[in-house]
Amino acid sequence: MLHETSAAAIAIFAAFVIGVLWLSFFLGRKGQSAAGYYAAHGQIHWFVNGIAFAGDYLSAASVLGICGMIAFTGYDGFLYSIGFLAGWIVALFVIAEPIKALGKFTFADALDARFQSRGIKLAVAISTLVVSVFYLIPQMVGAGSLIKPLLGLPHEAGVILVGVTVTLIVVTAGMVSTTWVQFIKGSLLVFFCGVLTMLILGRGLTENTGSLAPQTLTVRPDGTRLVDGQPQSRDHDLRPVGSIKSLPARFAGRRETGPLRPLEYLAAVEDSTIVTWSAKKRVDADGTHTTFTPSERSGADLLKPGGSFKGLATGQLADRLDFASLMLALFCGTASLPHILIRYYTVKDGEAARRSTVVGIAAIGMFYVLTLYLGLGAMTSGALDPTDTNMAAPLLAKTFSTTLFAVISAIAFTTVLGTVSGLIMAGSGAVAHDLVENVLGIPMTDHEKVRCGKIAAVALGIVAMGLGILFRNFNVSFLVGWAFNIAASANLPALVMLLFWPRTTREGIIAAVTVGMVASLGWILLSADTFEKVYGLSREASWVPFSQPGLVTIPLGFLVLVVVSLLTPPRPAEARTT
Amino acid sequence: MDQPRDRGPDTSAAERRPGLILFWLYVLLYGGFMALVLVRPDLLSLRPFGGVNLAIASGMGLIAAAFVLAVIYMILRSGR
């Protein structure tokens, strides 16, 4: 769809971005030493750090991807919310305090605290980089999606704008500014999503009898676009979709419910008949034709599992395993994400780490409850862009006012900025502190460590921009699922066994991290989803039975660690318990 | 290494026990829900509480349970 830009929206958006950049330059003075740049001197207050956890964690996948998935497919998007939050239980109860006690700047510090091994540092640094890059892709794709309707610029411009802004944030002040950007973003996100939810409940549900004729978008080989055979223009464009055909009988023939309480709203959606749209793609010599077709579905059908994860409804074993694998990865992946783990080094002790995690769970849990309302609000708003699932939440906001659209878009953009800056921080730490200083053994002064991290941040920013353009057609939640799978497979087995199994050896850790990372990455590259959406090949040509690797590769990581540890004698220094 | 490492006693096995008990409790809740989604998704369409179906009620319940267990953990650890 073509979107009209508004001067107010651009002004609000610009104010957000300039405000964030100003904050970074202002706080840059506090982050000149290595301890300041990488860990904010360990002096961040636990409450600020807790909200910053929310800022770090609530990425484009949560804000844009989950809302879009619920809006287009129903309940299954909410399963992501449940899985994303559940992962924090592992972080709080198992990982938080030990990781704080063992580490200093990076995740590799913690894993290597007992062994002082260059091999561990190398393996973990590479795994940190791989996970960070895979997590960066959906953030950049989300940025590109946001820029189109907000500023009227192409996807590539959004990706480059985020890349340049974030690199500036990280290079200017490191972890201090990153933390405050996350704090502000996390606070604004939960607050404004709460406001949007109240507006949704206040408006209630309305029957909408827009046209239900199918519509086709054709993209010709020369790039020109046709809608139903005519050139696409503002006067002749795809119609927005997503509407209620009929409300429950208890509303006695009214076309509007009026304001509803939270549970009443969900029950009313469940008892309504809703029009959803599906897309089918066909390629021939004239170009790529995508036909969007409406279907009337009961709300009860949309609010049960199986809308997106088809195997839950059809009973296909491979599809069910795919779903189980994803949910396992979401549960295990949170506590293995490098950009989340390094946030434990910004507070002063284990008590502060624990408290900040509880604050983070409260803020993140609140947000995920809101995602259900935002997604269902978008599903029934009549404002969805059928070509872009990631734009559901901002377009929902636009049905209330252009200002709210600008605010939500700007917050979503800041969300991307925040998460990307955290990821680039984690990646730059892995390069400068783990690879250059500890693995290559290049001695660096405090100032050189910071400079090396900044150079790595610039390089990572450029890589992220390229990948954000390459993966533009993916749903961002789906892409984040891959990052969780790799993180959980590569990092969690080593971390958990180091804490709970005294027989763990350094060879076991190196093998578990390496095998977990290579196996999960290889599985993803050989999966049906990658064959279809990245290589453009048939799904049937894929080499693995389902797309999400966690169900196989997480246990594989544990198994490899145990076997290799048992085969390698512990050195005297390794023989003590943690 | 200009920042001292915090290797305090709070990582001992005794200190970890309450967290691990709460962790396994949540694993049971999460695993039970996922098993239901995988094996009997039809049950989640039931509306035993009148308004919303079991899929939404249990999903919201899991999110609330995570917060409640986190607060219990914080209270338990603060009391030690």
XYZ file of C-alpha atoms in Angstrom:
658
model
C 0.000 0.000 0.000
C 1.063 3.600 -0.559
C 0.984 5.705 2.595
C 0.534 9.451 2.928
C 3.112 11.218 5.037
C 2.221 13.953 7.508
C 4.342 16.895 8.622
C 3.265 16.367 12.255
C 4.284 12.733 12.115
C 7.678 13.612 10.679
C 8.179 16.345 13.320
C 7.361 14.003 16.227
C 9.543 11.296 14.775
C 12.450 13.718 14.268
C 12.062 14.971 17.847
C 12.373 11.419 19.193
C 15.469 10.612 17.179
C 17.168 13.943 17.947
C 16.310 13.534 21.648
C 17.902 10.095 21.738
C 21.011 11.310 19.944
C 21.333 14.323 22.267
C 21.087 12.019 25.264
C 23.844 9.857 23.850
C 26.225 12.746 23.282
C 25.384 14.188 26.719
C 26.037 10.884 28.481
C 29.070 10.189 26.342
C 31.216 12.042 28.863
C 30.530 9.304 31.432
C 31.696 6.395 29.352
C 35.292 7.103 28.432
C 36.996 4.269 30.359
C 36.601 0.588 29.389
C 34.542 -0.115 32.546
C 32.322 2.832 31.674
C 32.013 2.034 27.987
C 31.261 -1.694 28.365
C 29.536 -1.882 31.782
C 28.521 1.671 32.780
C 30.904 1.299 35.767
C 28.411 -1.172 37.296
C 26.614 1.825 38.774
C 23.191 1.720 37.118
C 20.310 1.664 39.644
C 18.444 -1.662 39.681
C 15.090 -0.084 38.810
C 16.542 1.777 35.833
C 18.297 -1.412 34.759
C 15.037 -3.383 35.103
C 13.163 -1.052 32.782
C 16.223 -1.044 30.518
C 15.876 -4.839 30.390
C 12.399 -4.262 29.002
C 13.842 -1.732 26.573
C 16.509 -4.182 25.448
C 14.153 -7.116 25.189
C 11.017 -5.611 23.681
C 12.446 -5.483 20.217
C 10.838 -4.982 16.835
C 9.749 -8.623 17.068
C 7.546 -7.869 20.059
C 6.265 -4.460 19.084
C 5.750 -4.988 15.373
C 5.959 -8.726 14.766
C 3.660 -10.100 17.470
C 0.960 -7.479 16.901
C 1.097 -8.197 13.190
C 0.948 -11.924 13.680
C -2.067 -11.688 16.002
C -3.754 -9.241 13.617
C -3.354 -11.566 10.627
C -3.491 -15.045 12.145
C -5.008 -14.710 15.612
C -3.978 -16.451 18.819
C -0.690 -17.942 17.622
C 1.027 -14.568 17.838
C 0.176 -14.538 21.545
C 2.064 -17.834 21.925
C 5.194 -15.863 21.070
C 4.332 -13.446 23.896
C 3.962 -16.333 26.336
C 7.247 -17.922 25.235
C 9.195 -14.663 25.233
C 8.141 -13.901 28.813
C 8.665 -17.448 30.083
C 12.331 -17.180 29.120
C 12.797 -14.623 31.890
C 12.100 -17.319 34.457
C 15.306 -19.051 33.374
C 17.123 -15.728 33.507
C 15.917 -14.849 37.024
C 15.995 -18.208 38.794
C 19.016 -19.808 37.148
C 21.297 -17.297 35.460
C 21.045 -13.766 36.888
C 23.126 -13.897 40.036
C 25.812 -16.363 38.903
C 26.412 -14.442 35.687
C 26.779 -11.235 37.661
C 29.166 -12.900 40.079
C 31.317 -14.530 37.401
C 31.609 -11.928 34.670
C 32.930 -8.472 34.041
C 32.209 -7.070 30.572
C 31.009 -9.889 28.350
C 29.289 -13.271 28.389
C 32.634 -14.927 27.589
C 34.038 -13.558 30.868
C 31.457 -15.562 32.801
C 31.917 -18.816 30.894
C 35.665 -18.514 31.121
C 35.885 -17.403 34.763
C 36.971 -20.838 35.989
C 39.180 -21.898 33.087
C 41.063 -18.872 31.706
C 40.990 -20.498 28.257
C 41.531 -18.717 24.964
C 39.556 -21.469 23.249
C 36.456 -20.703 25.322
C 36.809 -16.986 24.680
C 37.133 -17.589 20.946
C 34.120 -19.928 20.728
C 31.909 -17.702 22.870
C 32.958 -14.517 21.088
C 32.049 -16.052 17.726
C 28.730 -17.317 19.097
C 28.008 -13.839 20.509
C 28.654 -12.316 17.100
C 26.489 -14.871 15.271
C 23.562 -14.472 17.692
C 23.871 -10.683 17.645
C 23.871 -10.587 13.835
C 20.835 -12.896 13.613
C 19.016 -10.753 16.166
C 20.025 -7.588 14.312
C 18.366 -8.695 11.069
C 14.728 -8.464 12.280
C 15.382 -5.156 13.991
C 16.626 -3.639 10.760
C 13.761 -5.172 8.774
C 11.344 -3.608 11.293
C 13.015 -0.223 10.844
C 12.600 -0.446 7.102
C 8.905 -1.306 7.485
C 8.301 1.682 9.752
C 9.963 4.249 7.550
C 7.759 3.583 4.524
C 4.445 4.918 5.921
C 6.007 7.396 8.331
C 8.411 9.322 6.148
C 7.435 8.051 2.714
C 10.949 6.734 2.195
C 11.865 3.299 0.819
C 12.709 0.330 3.046
C 16.421 0.770 2.430
C 16.329 4.338 3.770
C 14.833 3.130 7.075
C 17.507 0.498 7.450
C 20.295 2.962 6.760
C 18.772 5.603 9.068
C 18.679 3.122 11.955
C 22.149 1.813 11.190
C 23.742 5.263 11.170
C 21.831 6.517 14.243
C 22.579 3.450 16.335
C 26.212 3.387 15.390
C 26.429 7.023 16.510
C 24.734 6.148 19.828
C 27.064 3.256 20.562
C 30.206 5.002 19.395
C 29.532 8.140 21.422
C 28.888 6.689 24.841
C 28.608 2.913 25.026
C 26.687 1.233 27.807
C 25.761 4.386 29.748
C 23.832 5.985 26.915
C 22.552 2.627 25.700
C 21.062 1.972 29.147
C 19.296 5.317 29.316
C 18.007 4.980 25.768
C 16.603 1.575 26.774
C 15.094 2.995 29.953
C 13.301 5.779 28.114
C 12.214 3.504 25.320
C 10.962 0.788 27.698
C 8.974 3.299 29.759
C 7.431 5.007 26.736
C 6.628 1.732 25.046
C 4.693 0.226 27.939
C 2.961 3.543 28.705
C 1.813 4.313 25.161
C 0.799 0.733 24.433
C -1.301 1.003 27.605
C -2.830 4.234 26.256
C -3.530 2.582 22.917
C -5.167 -0.383 24.648
C -7.426 1.939 26.642
C -8.440 3.658 23.409
C -9.190 0.270 21.837
C -11.380 -0.708 24.792
C -13.035 2.703 24.795
C -13.921 2.413 21.123
C -15.127 -1.160 21.418
C -15.922 -3.125 18.272
C -17.677 -1.903 15.138
C -19.147 -3.837 12.221
C -17.498 -2.816 8.994
C -18.987 -3.755 5.676
C -16.198 -2.704 3.342
C -15.661 -4.406 -0.004
C -14.817 -8.094 0.217
C -13.653 -8.432 -3.379
C -10.212 -10.077 -3.752
C -7.401 -7.743 -4.771
C -4.195 -8.448 -6.646
C -0.857 -6.681 -6.534
C 1.455 -7.287 -9.493
C 5.112 -6.345 -9.444
C 6.456 -6.388 -13.005
C 10.041 -7.338 -13.831
C 10.835 -3.627 -14.385
C 9.604 -2.820 -10.843
C 6.326 -1.105 -11.792
C 3.383 -2.080 -9.621
C -0.194 -2.762 -10.664
C -3.267 -3.101 -8.474
C -5.969 -5.231 -10.083
C -4.318 -4.636 -13.471
C -4.099 -0.824 -13.195
C -0.989 1.187 -12.209
C -0.766 1.651 -8.444
C -1.405 5.227 -7.278
C -2.928 6.973 -4.261
C -6.285 6.943 -6.060
C -5.995 3.337 -7.117
C -4.368 1.344 -4.362
C -4.916 -1.811 -2.348
C -7.758 -1.389 0.135
C -6.890 -1.629 3.851
C -8.221 -4.853 5.377
C -9.322 -6.436 8.654
C -12.900 -5.975 9.781
C -15.820 -7.382 11.741
C -18.654 -8.779 9.651
C -21.065 -9.301 12.514
C -21.083 -8.697 16.243
C -22.416 -11.229 18.785
C -26.181 -11.537 19.096
C -26.112 -10.110 22.622
C -25.515 -6.661 21.153
C -29.050 -6.876 19.739
C -28.415 -5.893 16.158
C -26.308 -2.839 17.007
C -23.372 -2.081 14.710
C -21.176 -0.824 17.572
C -20.559 -2.310 21.002
C -19.481 0.931 22.647
C -16.822 0.835 25.396
C -15.924 -2.628 26.707
C -14.069 -3.870 29.778
C -10.867 -5.898 29.089
C -12.395 -9.378 29.430
C -15.644 -8.272 27.756
C -13.602 -7.135 24.763
C -11.937 -10.518 24.366
C -15.261 -12.341 24.763
C -16.903 -10.049 22.184
C -14.120 -10.722 19.651
C -14.500 -14.443 20.296
C -18.235 -14.309 19.565
C -17.950 -12.112 16.458
C -17.524 -13.044 12.811
C -14.301 -11.530 11.501
C -12.961 -11.059 7.980
C -9.286 -11.964 7.642
C -7.186 -11.869 4.473
C -4.658 -14.355 3.188
C -2.072 -13.847 0.443
C -1.197 -16.222 -2.369
C 1.769 -15.583 -4.649
C 2.147 -16.578 -8.291
C 5.133 -15.865 -10.552
C 5.002 -15.782 -14.351
C 6.593 -13.866 -17.231
C 4.543 -10.741 -16.389
C 5.941 -10.554 -12.868
C 4.956 -11.575 -9.348
C 1.223 -11.587 -8.676
C 0.047 -11.584 -5.055
C -3.676 -12.112 -4.623
C -5.271 -11.173 -1.314
C -8.446 -13.084 -0.585
C -10.902 -12.509 2.275
C -12.408 -15.253 4.397
C -15.073 -15.017 7.079
C -14.017 -16.726 10.290
C -15.517 -16.995 13.728
C -13.674 -15.185 16.496
C -13.594 -18.456 18.443
C -11.659 -20.013 15.581
C -9.156 -17.147 15.518
C -8.646 -17.199 19.284
C -7.437 -20.777 19.484
C -4.025 -22.188 18.523
C -3.426 -23.191 14.912
C -3.833 -19.998 12.852
C -0.140 -19.558 12.093
C 1.266 -22.878 13.327
C -0.826 -24.967 10.943
C 0.336 -28.267 12.395
C -1.562 -27.569 15.606
C -4.798 -27.692 13.640
C -3.933 -30.364 11.063
C -2.006 -32.706 13.332
C 1.065 -32.960 11.041
C 3.892 -34.346 13.200
C 6.652 -32.285 11.585
C 4.674 -29.069 12.071
C 3.977 -29.921 15.702
C 7.652 -30.614 16.304
C 8.448 -27.293 14.630
C 6.158 -25.527 17.085
C 7.522 -27.412 20.109
C 11.028 -26.573 18.979
C 10.241 -22.868 18.713
C 8.618 -22.724 22.152
C 11.588 -24.538 23.696
C 13.959 -22.073 22.036
C 11.968 -19.080 23.301
C 12.037 -20.510 26.837
C 15.754 -21.279 26.772
C 16.917 -18.452 24.521
C 16.256 -15.361 26.630
C 18.855 -16.244 29.227
C 21.367 -16.932 26.461
C 21.112 -13.657 24.567
C 24.414 -11.785 24.829
C 22.840 -8.325 24.837
C 20.616 -9.336 27.766
C 23.429 -11.025 29.685
C 25.769 -8.016 29.503
C 23.103 -5.882 31.177
C 23.802 -7.787 34.422
C 27.227 -6.139 34.517
C 25.770 -2.638 34.698
C 24.459 -3.075 38.273
C 26.571 -3.287 41.396
C 25.841 -6.780 42.807
C 23.730 -9.946 42.731
C 20.926 -8.385 44.765
C 20.615 -5.551 42.238
C 20.736 -8.081 39.375
C 17.843 -9.998 40.963
C 15.744 -6.911 41.629
C 16.268 -5.515 38.170
C 15.151 -8.819 36.650
C 11.910 -8.731 38.662
C 11.249 -5.165 37.482
C 11.992 -6.295 33.945
C 9.541 -9.211 34.223
C 6.815 -6.860 35.491
C 7.273 -4.376 32.637
C 7.705 -7.025 29.944
C 4.774 -9.108 31.236
C 2.528 -6.049 31.221
C 3.536 -5.304 27.656
C 2.869 -8.841 26.451
C -0.642 -8.792 27.910
C -1.208 -5.584 25.942
C -0.016 -7.200 22.698
C -3.172 -9.310 22.623
C -5.366 -6.201 22.671
C -3.196 -4.374 20.161
C -3.232 -7.338 17.785
C -6.970 -7.900 18.039
C -7.572 -4.150 17.817
C -5.585 -4.097 14.578
C -7.345 -7.227 13.282
C -10.722 -5.474 13.561
C -9.643 -1.908 12.759
C -10.116 -1.996 8.999
C -6.695 -0.382 8.631
C -4.284 -3.254 7.985
C -1.867 -3.143 5.076
C -2.268 -6.598 3.472
C 1.288 -6.446 2.128
C 3.035 -5.824 5.468
C 2.246 -7.737 8.658
C 4.808 -5.702 10.577
C 2.824 -2.448 10.306
C -0.283 -3.565 12.216
C 0.342 -1.649 15.460
C 1.276 1.731 13.918
C -1.641 1.543 11.447
C -3.981 0.699 14.326
C -2.772 3.862 16.070
C -3.484 5.834 12.898
C -7.190 4.938 13.176
C -7.271 7.058 16.346
C -5.119 9.994 15.235
C -2.147 10.865 13.077
C -0.356 12.142 16.176
C -0.746 8.810 17.944
C 0.447 7.082 14.779
C 3.535 9.272 14.806
C 4.155 8.641 18.515
C 3.728 4.866 18.239
C 5.870 4.756 15.098
C 8.546 6.885 16.733
C 8.517 4.665 19.832
C 8.694 1.579 17.650
C 11.600 3.168 15.808
C 13.253 4.002 19.141
C 12.591 0.387 20.103
C 14.620 -0.695 17.136
C 17.319 1.857 18.004
C 17.492 0.609 21.575
C 17.664 -3.077 20.773
C 20.119 -2.603 17.945
C 22.371 -0.481 20.146
C 22.339 -3.228 22.812
C 23.201 -5.852 20.221
C 25.993 -3.783 18.735
C 27.348 -3.184 22.249
C 27.399 -6.945 22.866
C 29.040 -7.599 19.508
C 31.648 -4.873 19.869
C 32.542 -6.158 23.343
C 32.977 -9.645 21.919
C 35.340 -8.331 19.252
C 37.406 -5.905 21.324
C 37.474 -7.533 24.754
C 37.236 -11.228 23.871
C 38.761 -11.624 20.415
C 41.370 -8.873 20.143
C 42.515 -8.591 23.746
C 42.049 -12.092 25.123
C 42.253 -14.435 22.133
C 44.787 -12.625 19.958
C 46.596 -11.437 23.079
C 47.084 -7.900 21.793
C 47.726 -5.713 24.824
C 45.591 -2.572 24.845
C 45.398 0.451 27.074
C 42.004 1.403 28.484
C 41.604 4.024 25.763
C 42.564 1.569 23.010
C 40.006 -0.974 24.270
C 37.264 1.609 23.913
C 38.498 2.666 20.461
C 38.663 -0.950 19.297
C 35.077 -1.492 20.499
C 33.932 1.578 18.587
C 35.561 0.407 15.368
C 33.859 -2.980 15.816
C 30.541 -1.188 16.404
C 30.863 0.656 13.085
C 31.640 -2.608 11.251
C 28.677 -4.376 12.860
C 26.407 -1.461 11.979
C 27.377 -1.788 8.297
C 26.772 -5.568 8.335
C 23.385 -5.038 9.993
C 22.325 -2.547 7.321
C 23.157 -4.962 4.522
C 21.247 -7.828 6.114
C 18.264 -5.621 6.932
C 17.874 -4.878 3.234
C 18.379 -8.522 2.193
C 15.704 -9.959 4.543
C 13.069 -7.259 3.998
C 10.130 -9.611 3.277
C 10.235 -11.625 6.520
C 7.964 -11.275 9.557
C 10.257 -9.992 12.291
C 8.960 -12.372 14.997
C 9.790 -15.292 12.770
C 13.357 -14.028 12.285
C 13.818 -13.480 16.006
C 12.820 -17.116 16.554
C 15.976 -18.103 14.667
C 18.159 -15.911 16.896
C 16.639 -17.503 20.003
C 17.313 -20.971 18.614
C 20.989 -20.241 17.973
C 21.464 -18.517 21.344
C 19.784 -21.330 23.255
C 21.681 -24.063 21.382
C 25.120 -22.459 21.561
C 25.135 -20.732 24.944
C 22.646 -22.245 27.375
C 24.099 -25.774 27.692
C 27.541 -24.403 28.540
C 26.184 -21.819 30.945
C 23.896 -24.188 32.844
C 26.413 -27.032 33.068
C 29.165 -24.689 34.204
C 26.931 -23.618 37.087
C 25.490 -27.002 38.047
C 27.889 -29.787 36.991
C 31.312 -29.670 38.629
C 32.744 -32.200 36.155
C 32.442 -29.692 33.281
C 35.780 -29.163 31.535
C 36.929 -26.384 29.257
C 37.020 -28.767 26.305
C 33.400 -29.638 27.068
C 32.404 -25.970 27.018
C 34.269 -25.253 23.784
C 32.699 -28.288 22.113
C 29.171 -27.500 23.347
C 29.286 -23.870 22.212
C 30.792 -24.766 18.840
C 28.522 -27.732 18.090
C 25.387 -25.939 19.357
C 26.118 -22.905 17.200
C 27.134 -24.772 14.034
C 24.320 -27.323 14.329
C 21.564 -24.735 14.867
C 22.907 -22.415 12.188
C 23.319 -25.304 9.745
C 19.811 -26.580 10.512
C 18.331 -23.143 9.816
C 20.223 -22.808 6.535
C 18.943 -26.227 5.419
C 15.335 -25.737 6.578
C 12.201 -25.502 4.449
C 11.549 -21.888 5.494
C 15.016 -20.805 4.361
C 14.741 -22.785 1.131
C 11.456 -21.098 0.302
C 11.938 -17.551 1.569
C 15.677 -16.975 1.170
C 16.825 -19.247 -1.659
C 13.511 -19.156 -3.560
C 13.491 -22.978 -3.818
C 10.805 -25.546 -3.113
C 10.110 -26.391 0.555
C 10.228 -30.064 -0.357
C 13.902 -29.717 -1.326
C 14.908 -28.900 2.260
C 17.239 -31.269 4.109
C 15.720 -31.201 7.609
C 12.253 -32.332 8.744
C 11.197 -29.056 10.408
C 12.485 -25.493 10.419
C 13.149 -24.617 14.082
C 16.261 -26.459 15.287
C 16.065 -26.029 19.094
C 14.352 -29.317 19.875
C 17.354 -31.167 18.438
C 20.252 -28.762 18.870
C 19.685 -27.667 22.504
C 19.801 -31.264 23.833
C 22.689 -31.880 21.432
C 24.635 -29.067 23.110
C 24.096 -30.648 26.547
C 25.006 -34.113 25.245
C 28.200 -32.924 23.572
C 29.262 -31.083 26.731
C 28.729 -34.141 28.922
C 30.465 -36.567 26.561
C 33.468 -34.325 25.875
C 33.810 -33.420 29.566
C 33.803 -37.090 30.530
C 36.403 -37.839 27.862
C 38.727 -35.046 28.981
C 40.277 -35.155 32.455
C 39.731 -32.021 34.513
C 42.853 -30.025 35.232
C 43.578 -29.437 38.929
C 42.324 -25.860 38.752
C 39.052 -27.063 37.186
C 38.327 -29.729 39.756
C 36.628 -27.471 42.280
C 32.911 -26.926 42.344
C 31.310 -23.586 41.592
C 40.870 -5.339 35.143
C 39.786 -2.169 36.847
C 36.504 -3.498 38.236
C 36.624 -6.115 41.006
C 34.766 -9.336 40.326
C 31.829 -9.978 42.600
C 32.333 -13.570 43.692
C 30.145 -13.308 46.774
C 28.516 -16.166 48.630
C 25.177 -15.520 46.904
C 25.943 -18.136 44.236
C 26.138 -21.032 46.717
C 23.933 -24.092 46.303
C 21.846 -23.201 49.369
C 21.163 -19.744 48.013
C 20.155 -21.166 44.657
C 17.657 -23.698 46.023
C 14.543 -21.461 46.304
C 15.127 -20.208 42.777
C 15.484 -23.709 41.407
C 12.288 -24.890 43.132
C 10.374 -21.950 41.643
C 12.030 -22.581 38.285
C 10.839 -26.203 38.158
C 7.375 -25.113 39.281
C 7.180 -22.770 36.291
C 8.597 -25.442 33.981
C 5.662 -27.627 35.027
C 3.168 -24.841 34.261
C 4.775 -23.914 30.929
C 5.338 -27.531 29.909
C 1.768 -28.449 30.834
C 0.388 -25.604 28.740
C 2.554 -26.473 25.750
C 1.602 -30.136 26.035
C -2.047 -29.117 25.937
C -1.446 -26.943 22.864
C 0.354 -29.808 21.132
C -1.804 -32.751 22.122
C -5.311 -31.434 22.779
C -5.591 -27.931 21.270
C -9.361 -28.435 21.047
C -9.584 -28.217 24.863
C -8.284 -24.671 24.705
C -11.455 -23.562 22.934
C -13.516 -24.369 26.031
C -14.829 -21.489 28.066
C -14.994 -22.818 31.637
C -14.960 -19.328 33.127
C -17.744 -17.959 30.948
C -16.070 -15.020 29.201
C -12.741 -15.903 27.600
C -11.600 -19.291 26.366
C -9.007 -21.484 28.053
C -6.314 -20.533 25.516
C -6.438 -16.884 26.536
C -7.035 -17.548 30.238
C -4.088 -19.928 30.504
C -1.818 -17.668 28.442
C -2.605 -14.677 30.644
C -2.237 -16.956 33.672
C 1.273 -18.000 32.622
C 2.317 -14.368 32.244
C 0.839 -13.520 35.657
C 2.437 -16.610 37.225
C 5.889 -15.522 36.033
C 5.473 -12.201 37.815
C 4.048 -13.746 41.005
C 6.882 -16.296 41.234
C 9.437 -13.537 40.620
C 8.031 -11.485 43.500
C 7.952 -14.558 45.775
C 11.587 -15.205 44.898
C 12.581 -11.640 45.668
C 10.830 -11.816 49.058
C 12.421 -15.180 49.890
C 15.913 -13.956 49.013
C 15.494 -10.641 50.801
C 14.524 -12.479 53.974
C 17.781 -14.449 54.064
